[in-house]
Coordinates of C-alpha atoms in Angstrom, one line a residue:
M51 CA -71.2 -73.5 -29.3
A52 CA -72.2 -70.8 -27.0
Y53 CA -69.7 -67.8 -26.7
Y54 CA -68.5 -67.5 -23.3
Y55 CA -66.9 -64.5 -21.4
N56 CA -63.7 -65.0 -19.5
E57 CA -64.0 -62.4 -17.2
P58 CA -67.2 -62.2 -14.4
S59 CA -69.3 -59.4 -15.0
R60 CA -69.0 -56.8 -11.9
T61 CA -71.2 -54.5 -10.0
F62 CA -70.3 -50.9 -8.8
S63 CA -69.8 -52.2 -5.3
E64 CA -66.9 -54.1 -6.4
Y65 CA -64.7 -50.9 -7.2
L66 CA -63.4 -48.1 -5.7
L67 CA -61.8 -44.8 -6.7
V68 CA -58.2 -44.1 -6.1
P69 CA -57.3 -40.6 -5.3
N70 CA -55.3 -38.4 -7.4
L71 CA -53.5 -35.3 -6.6
T72 CA -56.0 -32.6 -5.2
K73 CA -54.8 -29.5 -6.8
K74 CA -55.7 -25.8 -4.9
E75 CA -58.2 -25.1 -7.7
C76 CA -59.9 -28.4 -7.2
I77 CA -62.5 -27.0 -4.7
P78 CA -66.4 -28.0 -5.0
E79 CA -67.3 -24.6 -6.0
N80 CA -65.2 -24.7 -9.3
V81 CA -66.6 -28.3 -10.2
S82 CA -68.9 -28.2 -13.2
L83 CA -71.3 -31.1 -13.4
K84 CA -72.6 -30.2 -16.7
T85 CA -72.6 -33.1 -19.2
P86 CA -74.0 -33.6 -22.7
V87 CA -77.2 -35.8 -23.4
V88 CA -77.4 -35.9 -27.3
R89 CA -75.0 -36.8 -29.9
Y90 CA -72.8 -34.1 -31.6
K91 CA -70.0 -33.8 -33.9
A92 CA -66.3 -33.4 -33.1
G93 CA -65.5 -29.5 -32.8
E94 CA -69.1 -28.8 -32.2
K95 CA -71.0 -28.0 -29.1
C96 CA -73.6 -30.5 -27.9
P97 CA -77.1 -29.1 -28.5
L98 CA -78.7 -30.4 -25.4
E99 CA -76.7 -30.3 -22.1
I100 CA -78.0 -30.9 -18.4
N101 CA -76.5 -29.2 -15.3
V102 CA -76.4 -32.3 -13.0
P103 CA -75.7 -35.6 -14.5
V104 CA -79.0 -37.3 -13.5
A105 CA -82.4 -38.4 -14.8
S106 CA -85.7 -39.8 -13.4
A107 CA -86.4 -43.2 -14.8
I108 CA -89.3 -43.8 -17.3
M109 CA -91.7 -45.2 -14.7
Q110 CA -95.2 -44.7 -13.6
S111 CA -94.1 -44.5 -10.0
V112 CA -91.4 -42.0 -10.4
S113 CA -91.6 -39.6 -13.4
D114 CA -94.8 -37.4 -13.9
A115 CA -95.0 -33.8 -14.4
T116 CA -94.5 -32.8 -10.8
M117 CA -91.3 -34.8 -10.6
A118 CA -90.1 -33.3 -14.0
I119 CA -90.6 -29.9 -12.6
A120 CA -88.7 -30.4 -9.5
L121 CA -85.6 -31.8 -11.2
A122 CA -85.4 -29.3 -13.9
R123 CA -85.4 -26.9 -11.4
S124 CA -82.3 -28.7 -10.0
G125 CA -80.7 -29.2 -13.4
G126 CA -81.6 -32.7 -14.2
I127 CA -84.2 -33.9 -16.6
S128 CA -87.1 -36.3 -16.2
F129 CA -88.4 -38.7 -18.9
I130 CA -92.4 -38.7 -18.3
F131 CA -93.5 -42.4 -18.3
A132 CA -95.1 -43.7 -21.8
S133 CA -97.2 -46.4 -20.4
Q134 CA -100.2 -44.3 -20.3
A135 CA -102.7 -42.9 -23.0
I136 CA -100.9 -40.4 -25.3
E137 CA -103.3 -37.6 -24.4
K138 CA -102.3 -38.1 -20.7
Q139 CA -98.7 -38.0 -21.2
V140 CA -99.1 -34.9 -23.6
E141 CA -100.8 -33.5 -20.7
M142 CA -97.9 -33.8 -18.5
V143 CA -95.4 -32.7 -20.9
E144 CA -97.6 -29.5 -21.6
K145 CA -97.8 -28.7 -17.7
V146 CA -94.0 -28.9 -17.5
K147 CA -93.4 -26.5 -20.4
Q148 CA -95.8 -24.4 -18.9
Y149 CA -93.6 -23.3 -16.1
K150 CA -91.7 -20.7 -18.1
A151 CA -89.4 -18.5 -16.4
G152 CA -89.5 -14.9 -16.9
F153 CA -92.4 -13.7 -19.3
V154 CA -95.0 -16.3 -19.1
V155 CA -97.9 -16.6 -21.8
S156 CA -100.8 -17.0 -19.4
N157 CA -102.4 -20.3 -19.9
S158 CA -105.3 -19.6 -17.2
N159 CA -107.6 -17.1 -18.4
L160 CA -111.4 -16.5 -18.0
T161 CA -114.1 -13.7 -18.7
P162 CA -115.6 -11.5 -16.1
E163 CA -118.9 -13.0 -16.7
H164 CA -117.5 -16.6 -15.7
T165 CA -118.2 -17.6 -12.0
L166 CA -116.4 -18.6 -9.1
T167 CA -117.3 -22.3 -10.2
D168 CA -115.7 -21.7 -13.5
L169 CA -112.6 -20.2 -11.6
L170 CA -112.2 -23.2 -9.3
A171 CA -112.7 -25.7 -12.1
L172 CA -110.0 -24.1 -13.9
K173 CA -107.5 -23.9 -11.0
T174 CA -108.2 -27.6 -10.5
K175 CA -107.2 -28.3 -14.1
T176 CA -104.2 -26.2 -14.2
G177 CA -102.9 -25.8 -10.8
H178 CA -102.6 -22.3 -10.9
S179 CA -103.9 -19.6 -8.6
T180 CA -103.5 -16.6 -10.5
V181 CA -106.0 -16.2 -13.4
A182 CA -106.0 -13.5 -16.0
I183 CA -109.2 -12.0 -16.8
T184 CA -109.7 -10.6 -20.3
D185 CA -112.5 -9.7 -22.6
D186 CA -112.7 -12.8 -24.7
G187 CA -111.0 -15.0 -22.0
S188 CA -107.9 -15.6 -24.2
S189 CA -104.2 -15.1 -23.3
S190 CA -104.1 -12.2 -25.6
G191 CA -107.3 -10.4 -25.2
R192 CA -107.8 -7.0 -23.5
L193 CA -106.8 -7.3 -20.0
L194 CA -109.6 -6.4 -17.7
G195 CA -108.4 -7.7 -14.3
I196 CA -106.7 -10.3 -12.2
V197 CA -108.0 -13.1 -9.7
T198 CA -105.8 -14.6 -7.1
S199 CA -106.6 -16.8 -4.1
G200 CA -106.8 -13.4 -1.9
D201 CA -109.8 -12.3 -4.1
Y202 CA -112.4 -14.4 -2.9
R203 CA -113.2 -16.6 0.2
L204 CA -114.9 -20.1 -0.3
S205 CA -116.7 -19.6 3.1
R206 CA -118.1 -16.2 2.0
T207 CA -118.1 -16.0 -1.6
P208 CA -121.2 -17.8 -3.3
L209 CA -120.1 -20.2 -6.0
K210 CA -122.4 -18.3 -8.7
S211 CA -120.7 -15.2 -8.2
K212 CA -119.6 -13.4 -11.1
I213 CA -115.9 -12.9 -11.5
R214 CA -116.4 -9.2 -12.1
E215 CA -117.8 -9.1 -8.5
F216 CA -114.4 -10.0 -6.8
M217 CA -111.6 -9.5 -9.4
T218 CA -109.0 -6.8 -9.0
P219 CA -110.0 -4.6 -11.7
F220 CA -107.5 -3.3 -14.3
D221 CA -107.6 0.5 -12.9
S222 CA -106.1 -1.1 -9.8
L223 CA -103.5 -3.1 -11.4
I224 CA -99.6 -2.3 -11.7
Y225 CA -98.7 -3.2 -14.9
G226 CA -95.6 -3.0 -17.3
A227 CA -95.6 -2.2 -21.0
E228 CA -94.7 -3.9 -24.0
G229 CA -90.7 -3.9 -24.5
I230 CA -89.9 -4.0 -20.7
S231 CA -86.9 -6.0 -19.7
L232 CA -87.2 -8.7 -17.2
G233 CA -84.9 -7.0 -14.9
K234 CA -87.1 -3.9 -14.8
A235 CA -90.0 -6.2 -14.3
N236 CA -88.3 -7.8 -11.4
D237 CA -87.8 -4.5 -9.9
M238 CA -91.3 -3.4 -10.3
I239 CA -92.4 -6.5 -8.5
W240 CA -89.9 -5.8 -5.8
D241 CA -90.9 -2.1 -5.5
H242 CA -94.7 -2.6 -5.5
K243 CA -94.3 -5.8 -3.3
L244 CA -96.4 -7.8 -6.2
N245 CA -96.5 -11.4 -6.7
C246 CA -97.5 -11.1 -10.2
L247 CA -96.8 -8.2 -13.0
P248 CA -99.0 -8.4 -16.1
I249 CA -97.3 -7.0 -19.4
I250 CA -99.5 -5.2 -21.9
N251 CA -99.3 -3.7 -25.3
K252 CA -100.4 -0.4 -26.3
D253 CA -104.0 -1.4 -26.7
N254 CA -104.3 -3.1 -23.2
H255 CA -104.0 -6.5 -24.6
L256 CA -102.2 -9.0 -22.2
L257 CA -98.9 -10.0 -23.5
Y258 CA -97.3 -11.8 -20.6
L259 CA -97.5 -12.2 -16.6
V260 CA -94.1 -11.9 -14.7
F261 CA -94.0 -13.7 -11.3
R262 CA -92.2 -13.2 -8.3
K263 CA -91.9 -17.0 -7.7
D264 CA -89.8 -17.2 -10.9
Y265 CA -87.3 -14.8 -9.6
D266 CA -87.0 -16.6 -6.4
D267 CA -86.5 -19.9 -8.1
H268 CA -83.8 -19.0 -10.0
K269 CA -82.0 -17.5 -7.1
E270 CA -82.6 -20.7 -5.1
N271 CA -81.8 -23.0 -8.0
P272 CA -78.9 -21.7 -10.0
D273 CA -78.8 -24.9 -12.2
M274 CA -82.3 -24.7 -13.3
L275 CA -82.6 -26.4 -16.8
L276 CA -84.5 -24.1 -19.0
D277 CA -84.9 -24.1 -23.0
Q278 CA -84.1 -20.9 -25.1
D279 CA -87.5 -19.6 -24.2
K280 CA -86.4 -20.1 -20.5
R281 CA -89.4 -22.9 -20.1
M282 CA -88.1 -25.9 -18.3
I283 CA -86.5 -28.9 -20.3
V284 CA -88.5 -32.2 -20.1
G285 CA -87.9 -35.6 -21.6
A286 CA -90.6 -38.1 -22.6
G287 CA -90.6 -41.8 -23.0
I288 CA -92.0 -43.6 -25.9
N289 CA -92.3 -47.3 -27.1
S290 CA -91.7 -49.4 -30.4
R291 CA -95.3 -49.9 -31.1
D292 CA -97.3 -46.6 -31.5
Y293 CA -94.6 -44.4 -32.1
R294 CA -96.2 -43.1 -35.3
E295 CA -99.0 -41.6 -33.2
R296 CA -97.1 -40.9 -29.7
V297 CA -94.1 -39.0 -31.1
P298 CA -95.8 -36.3 -33.2
A299 CA -98.1 -35.6 -30.3
L300 CA -95.4 -35.1 -27.8
I301 CA -93.2 -33.0 -30.2
E302 CA -96.3 -31.0 -30.5
A303 CA -96.5 -30.4 -26.8
G304 CA -92.9 -29.5 -26.7
A305 CA -91.0 -32.5 -25.3
D306 CA -87.1 -31.6 -25.8
L307 CA -86.0 -35.2 -25.6
L308 CA -87.6 -38.7 -26.2
C309 CA -86.4 -42.1 -25.3
I310 CA -87.6 -45.6 -26.2
D311 CA -88.3 -47.5 -23.0
S312 CA -87.6 -51.1 -23.0
S313 CA -85.6 -53.3 -20.9
D314 CA -83.8 -54.8 -24.1
G315 CA -83.0 -52.5 -26.6
Y316 CA -80.8 -54.5 -28.9
S317 CA -83.8 -55.2 -31.1
E318 CA -85.0 -54.5 -34.6
W319 CA -88.2 -53.0 -33.3
Q320 CA -85.9 -50.1 -31.6
G321 CA -84.0 -49.8 -35.0
E322 CA -87.2 -49.3 -37.1
T323 CA -88.4 -46.7 -34.5
L324 CA -85.2 -44.8 -34.7
H325 CA -85.1 -44.7 -38.5
W326 CA -88.6 -43.6 -38.7
I327 CA -88.2 -40.6 -36.3
K328 CA -85.2 -39.6 -37.9
Q329 CA -86.7 -39.7 -41.6
R330 CA -89.7 -38.1 -40.1
Y331 CA -88.2 -35.1 -38.4
G332 CA -84.9 -35.0 -40.6
G333 CA -82.8 -35.6 -37.6
E334 CA -84.1 -32.7 -35.6
V335 CA -85.9 -34.5 -33.2
R336 CA -83.6 -36.1 -30.4
V337 CA -84.1 -39.6 -29.2
G338 CA -82.4 -42.0 -27.1
A339 CA -82.7 -45.7 -27.0
G340 CA -81.7 -48.7 -25.1
N341 CA -81.2 -50.4 -22.9
V342 CA -77.9 -52.5 -23.9
V343 CA -74.9 -54.2 -22.2
D344 CA -72.2 -54.5 -24.6
K345 CA -70.4 -53.1 -27.5
E346 CA -72.8 -54.8 -30.4
G347 CA -75.8 -53.2 -28.8
F348 CA -74.2 -49.8 -28.4
L349 CA -73.1 -49.9 -32.2
Y350 CA -76.5 -51.0 -33.5
L351 CA -78.4 -48.1 -31.8
A352 CA -75.7 -45.9 -32.5
E353 CA -75.8 -46.5 -36.1
A354 CA -79.3 -46.5 -36.3
G355 CA -79.5 -42.8 -35.2
A356 CA -79.9 -43.0 -31.3
D357 CA -79.0 -39.6 -29.8
F358 CA -77.9 -41.2 -26.6
V359 CA -77.8 -45.1 -25.3
K360 CA -79.0 -46.4 -22.4
V361 CA -76.9 -49.1 -20.4
G362 CA -78.1 -51.6 -18.1
V363 CA -80.3 -54.9 -18.0
G364 CA -81.7 -56.2 -14.7
G365 CA -79.9 -53.9 -12.4
G366 CA -82.9 -52.1 -11.1
S367 CA -83.9 -52.4 -7.6
I368 CA -87.4 -53.4 -8.4
C369 CA -86.2 -55.5 -11.7
I370 CA -86.4 -59.3 -11.7
T371 CA -85.3 -59.9 -15.5
R372 CA -82.4 -61.8 -14.4
E373 CA -84.1 -64.0 -12.1
Q374 CA -86.9 -64.6 -14.7
K375 CA -84.9 -64.8 -17.6
G376 CA -81.2 -65.4 -16.7
L377 CA -80.6 -62.2 -18.9
G378 CA -78.5 -59.1 -18.0
R379 CA -74.9 -58.2 -17.0
G380 CA -73.4 -56.6 -14.0
Q381 CA -73.9 -52.9 -14.4
A382 CA -70.3 -51.9 -13.8
T383 CA -69.0 -54.1 -16.5
A384 CA -71.8 -53.0 -18.8
V385 CA -70.8 -49.3 -18.6
I386 CA -67.3 -50.0 -18.9
E387 CA -67.4 -51.8 -22.2
V388 CA -69.8 -49.7 -23.5
A389 CA -68.2 -46.4 -22.8
K390 CA -65.2 -48.1 -24.5
A391 CA -67.1 -48.7 -27.7
R392 CA -68.5 -45.2 -27.3
N393 CA -64.9 -43.8 -27.4
E394 CA -64.0 -45.9 -30.4
Y395 CA -67.0 -45.0 -32.4
Y396 CA -66.1 -41.2 -31.7
K397 CA -62.7 -41.7 -33.0
Q398 CA -63.7 -43.5 -36.2
T399 CA -66.9 -41.5 -36.8
G400 CA -66.0 -37.9 -35.2
V401 CA -69.5 -38.4 -33.8
Y402 CA -69.9 -38.6 -29.9
V403 CA -72.9 -40.3 -28.4
P404 CA -73.5 -40.0 -24.6
I405 CA -74.5 -42.9 -22.8
C406 CA -76.8 -43.1 -19.8
S407 CA -76.1 -45.8 -16.9
D408 CA -79.5 -47.1 -16.0
G409 CA -79.7 -49.5 -12.8
G410 CA -77.3 -50.8 -10.4
I411 CA -77.1 -47.7 -8.3
V412 CA -77.4 -48.3 -4.6
H413 CA -75.2 -45.8 -2.7
D414 CA -74.5 -42.3 -3.8
Y415 CA -70.9 -43.4 -4.7
H416 CA -72.3 -45.6 -7.2
M417 CA -73.2 -42.6 -9.1
M418 CA -69.6 -41.1 -9.0
L419 CA -68.4 -44.7 -10.2
A420 CA -70.6 -44.8 -13.1
L421 CA -69.6 -41.3 -14.5
A422 CA -65.9 -42.0 -13.7
M423 CA -66.3 -45.4 -15.8
G424 CA -67.6 -43.3 -18.6
A425 CA -71.5 -42.7 -18.2
N426 CA -72.4 -39.0 -19.2
F427 CA -75.4 -39.3 -16.7
V428 CA -77.3 -41.7 -14.9
M429 CA -81.0 -42.6 -14.6
L430 CA -82.6 -43.4 -11.2
G431 CA -85.6 -44.9 -10.1
R432 CA -85.9 -45.9 -6.6
Y433 CA -83.4 -43.0 -5.7
F434 CA -86.3 -40.5 -6.8
A435 CA -89.3 -42.6 -5.9
R436 CA -88.8 -41.8 -2.3
F437 CA -89.2 -38.3 -2.6
D438 CA -92.6 -35.9 -2.1
E439 CA -92.5 -35.1 -5.7
S440 CA -93.0 -38.7 -7.0
P441 CA -96.6 -39.7 -8.0
T442 CA -97.1 -42.5 -5.6
R443 CA -98.6 -42.7 -2.2
K444 CA -97.0 -41.9 0.9
M445 CA -97.8 -44.4 3.6
K446 CA -96.9 -45.5 7.1
I447 CA -96.2 -49.1 7.7
G448 CA -95.4 -49.6 11.4
S449 CA -93.6 -46.7 12.8
N450 CA -91.8 -45.9 9.2
Y451 CA -92.9 -43.8 6.3
V452 CA -92.7 -45.4 2.8
K453 CA -93.8 -44.6 -0.6
E454 CA -95.0 -47.2 -3.3
Y455 CA -92.6 -48.0 -6.0
W456 CA -93.3 -50.8 -8.7
G457 CA -91.5 -51.7 -11.7
E458 CA -92.4 -51.2 -15.4
G459 CA -92.4 -54.8 -16.0
S460 CA -94.8 -55.5 -13.3
N461 CA -98.5 -56.4 -13.9
R462 CA -99.3 -53.2 -12.2
A463 CA -97.4 -50.9 -14.7
R464 CA -98.2 -53.0 -18.0
N465 CA -101.9 -53.2 -17.3
W466 CA -102.1 -49.4 -16.3
E467 CA -105.6 -48.7 -17.4
R468 CA -107.1 -51.9 -15.9
Y469 CA -105.5 -51.5 -12.8
D470 CA -107.7 -48.8 -12.0
Y471 CA -111.0 -50.4 -13.1
G472 CA -110.4 -53.9 -12.3
W473 CA -108.1 -56.8 -13.6
D474 CA -108.8 -58.5 -16.5
S475 CA -107.4 -61.9 -16.2
K476 CA -106.9 -62.6 -19.9
Q477 CA -104.7 -59.5 -19.9
K478 CA -102.5 -60.2 -17.4
L479 CA -98.6 -60.9 -18.2
E480 CA -97.5 -64.5 -18.2
F481 CA -94.9 -63.4 -16.1
E482 CA -93.4 -60.5 -14.6
E483 CA -90.0 -58.8 -15.1
G484 CA -90.7 -56.3 -12.0
I485 CA -91.9 -56.2 -8.5
D486 CA -94.2 -53.9 -6.6
S487 CA -92.6 -52.7 -3.6
Y488 CA -92.1 -49.8 -0.9
V489 CA -89.1 -47.6 -0.5
P490 CA -88.1 -45.5 2.5
Y491 CA -89.7 -41.9 2.4
A492 CA -86.9 -39.4 2.2
G493 CA -88.4 -35.8 2.1
K494 CA -88.0 -33.3 -0.5
L495 CA -85.9 -33.7 -4.0
K496 CA -84.0 -30.7 -3.6
D497 CA -82.8 -31.5 -0.3
N498 CA -81.6 -34.9 -1.0
L499 CA -80.2 -34.3 -4.6
D500 CA -78.3 -31.3 -3.3
I501 CA -76.5 -33.6 -1.1
S502 CA -75.9 -36.4 -3.4
M503 CA -74.3 -33.8 -5.8
S504 CA -72.2 -32.4 -3.0
K505 CA -70.7 -35.8 -2.5
I506 CA -69.8 -36.2 -6.2
K507 CA -68.1 -32.7 -6.4
S508 CA -66.2 -33.4 -3.4
T509 CA -65.0 -36.8 -4.7
M510 CA -64.1 -35.3 -7.9
C511 CA -61.9 -33.0 -6.3
N512 CA -60.1 -35.9 -4.7
C513 CA -59.8 -37.4 -7.9
G514 CA -58.2 -34.3 -9.1
A515 CA -61.0 -33.3 -11.7
T516 CA -63.2 -30.4 -11.9
T517 CA -65.3 -31.6 -14.9
I518 CA -66.8 -35.0 -15.8
D519 CA -64.8 -35.0 -19.1
E520 CA -61.6 -34.6 -17.2
L521 CA -62.6 -37.2 -14.4
Q522 CA -63.3 -39.8 -17.1
R523 CA -59.7 -39.3 -18.5
I524 CA -57.9 -39.2 -15.3
A525 CA -60.0 -41.3 -12.7
R526 CA -58.1 -44.3 -11.3
I527 CA -60.3 -47.3 -10.3
T528 CA -59.3 -50.4 -8.7
L529 CA -61.2 -53.9 -7.7
V530 CA -62.1 -54.4 -4.3
S531 CA -62.0 -57.7 -2.3
S532 CA -65.0 -59.0 -0.3
T533 CA -62.9 -58.2 2.9
S534 CA -62.1 -54.6 2.0
I535 CA -65.5 -53.8 1.3
I536 CA -66.3 -54.9 5.0
E537 CA -63.2 -52.9 5.9
G538 CA -64.9 -49.7 4.3
G539 CA -67.8 -49.5 6.5
A540 CA -68.0 -49.1 10.2
H541 CA -66.4 -52.0 11.8
D542 CA -64.9 -53.4 15.2
V543 CA -66.8 -50.6 17.3
I544 CA -70.1 -50.6 19.1
L545 CA -72.5 -48.3 17.5
K546 CA -74.4 -45.7 19.5
E547 CA -78.2 -46.0 19.5
S548 CA -79.7 -42.9 17.9

């Protein structure tokens, strides 16, 4: 007969943290939210960590290049959605990697003989307003000038005008010589009130560009997530069907981390995908897998080579897998069991495999509970879909602004190509596991994420912890009754109208 669990599966809303002694050193300024995201061996340093424990979901309505750049600036990681053509996903990854802090290899270059029309087309393609003008139009050609948006006016400059007619010529440029330090380059930018400083070699060939905005970004975003070349770190979703073509293209584009995207990761399809990637790249390519909800699922993926494991089935706000299939598990219970399995696996093998809690986050404090229960980081869809940086439309419905948000299990997502050009009824899903919806518009990512992370830091201090690892070792967690949930909110008062 079927196996029955004796205990009900529970959600984050059914738990609370119990305070520990807050020591004097436990203040938010001393709290580190840095967390590992890929497997590592005991005694070794994790090769990839993020500075805040959040990732944006592998969804069309959440994670594109704009979201990835914004989240990396704040210290988290995005996984560019996989339900699109390989070349489109590659373009998004490349766009994120081009946001290199410090010395930037110019990706927007033209010759003096190009026209304003060519310049505008390049600007539309890359989004760059600063274009280097070289003798051969390459990023390493002899520098002849620079064009910025201040060098021309669309209302007065004819579209057929040659760039040489309105560019800032080399003789008028201030530039740095090969070998200059980033600190010195930034000093020159400030001393001469520049927005961009070209760096050239002794033959006047362009090497790099240094931008004022990168310096400002670092000051405003101290947790910015960068690789060893000071480019933003970005993840990318893959599937278990076209991975033989998609993975090489994403790696070539510079993706730092991959993740197999599926609502049910406890499958031989994912096992085969992991084995292929590990054998093809000798373990050098980092890839997560999921989703699972129990010990067996975790062990299957960990032993197959997953660098992290995503936890959660049916808990997303737009996911209806449980309604449609009766499949899933309460998110808190799933995280607790998988975290225990992860710790046991570490003791037995000496290999630590991080876990990501995906789904079931309604309130900010749910993130805190997920971390305390053992998750190394959380993946969020609805949370990020509300922001300016998500790829969906901002709309006004009644007196409120909203943004579109749909699940990857919906017809809209699965048939992404046909959605733009008309539905093909023969290709529709027989049933959906996700819905098409709206979420309340919430403004800029940084403003909201800063508040959420401040709450987590403050709560960690109440728990007597200054790191996530310490939190997971000393946290005390209690179940709550339905009446205590009511007690925890505003009650027995008349609220003032805002």
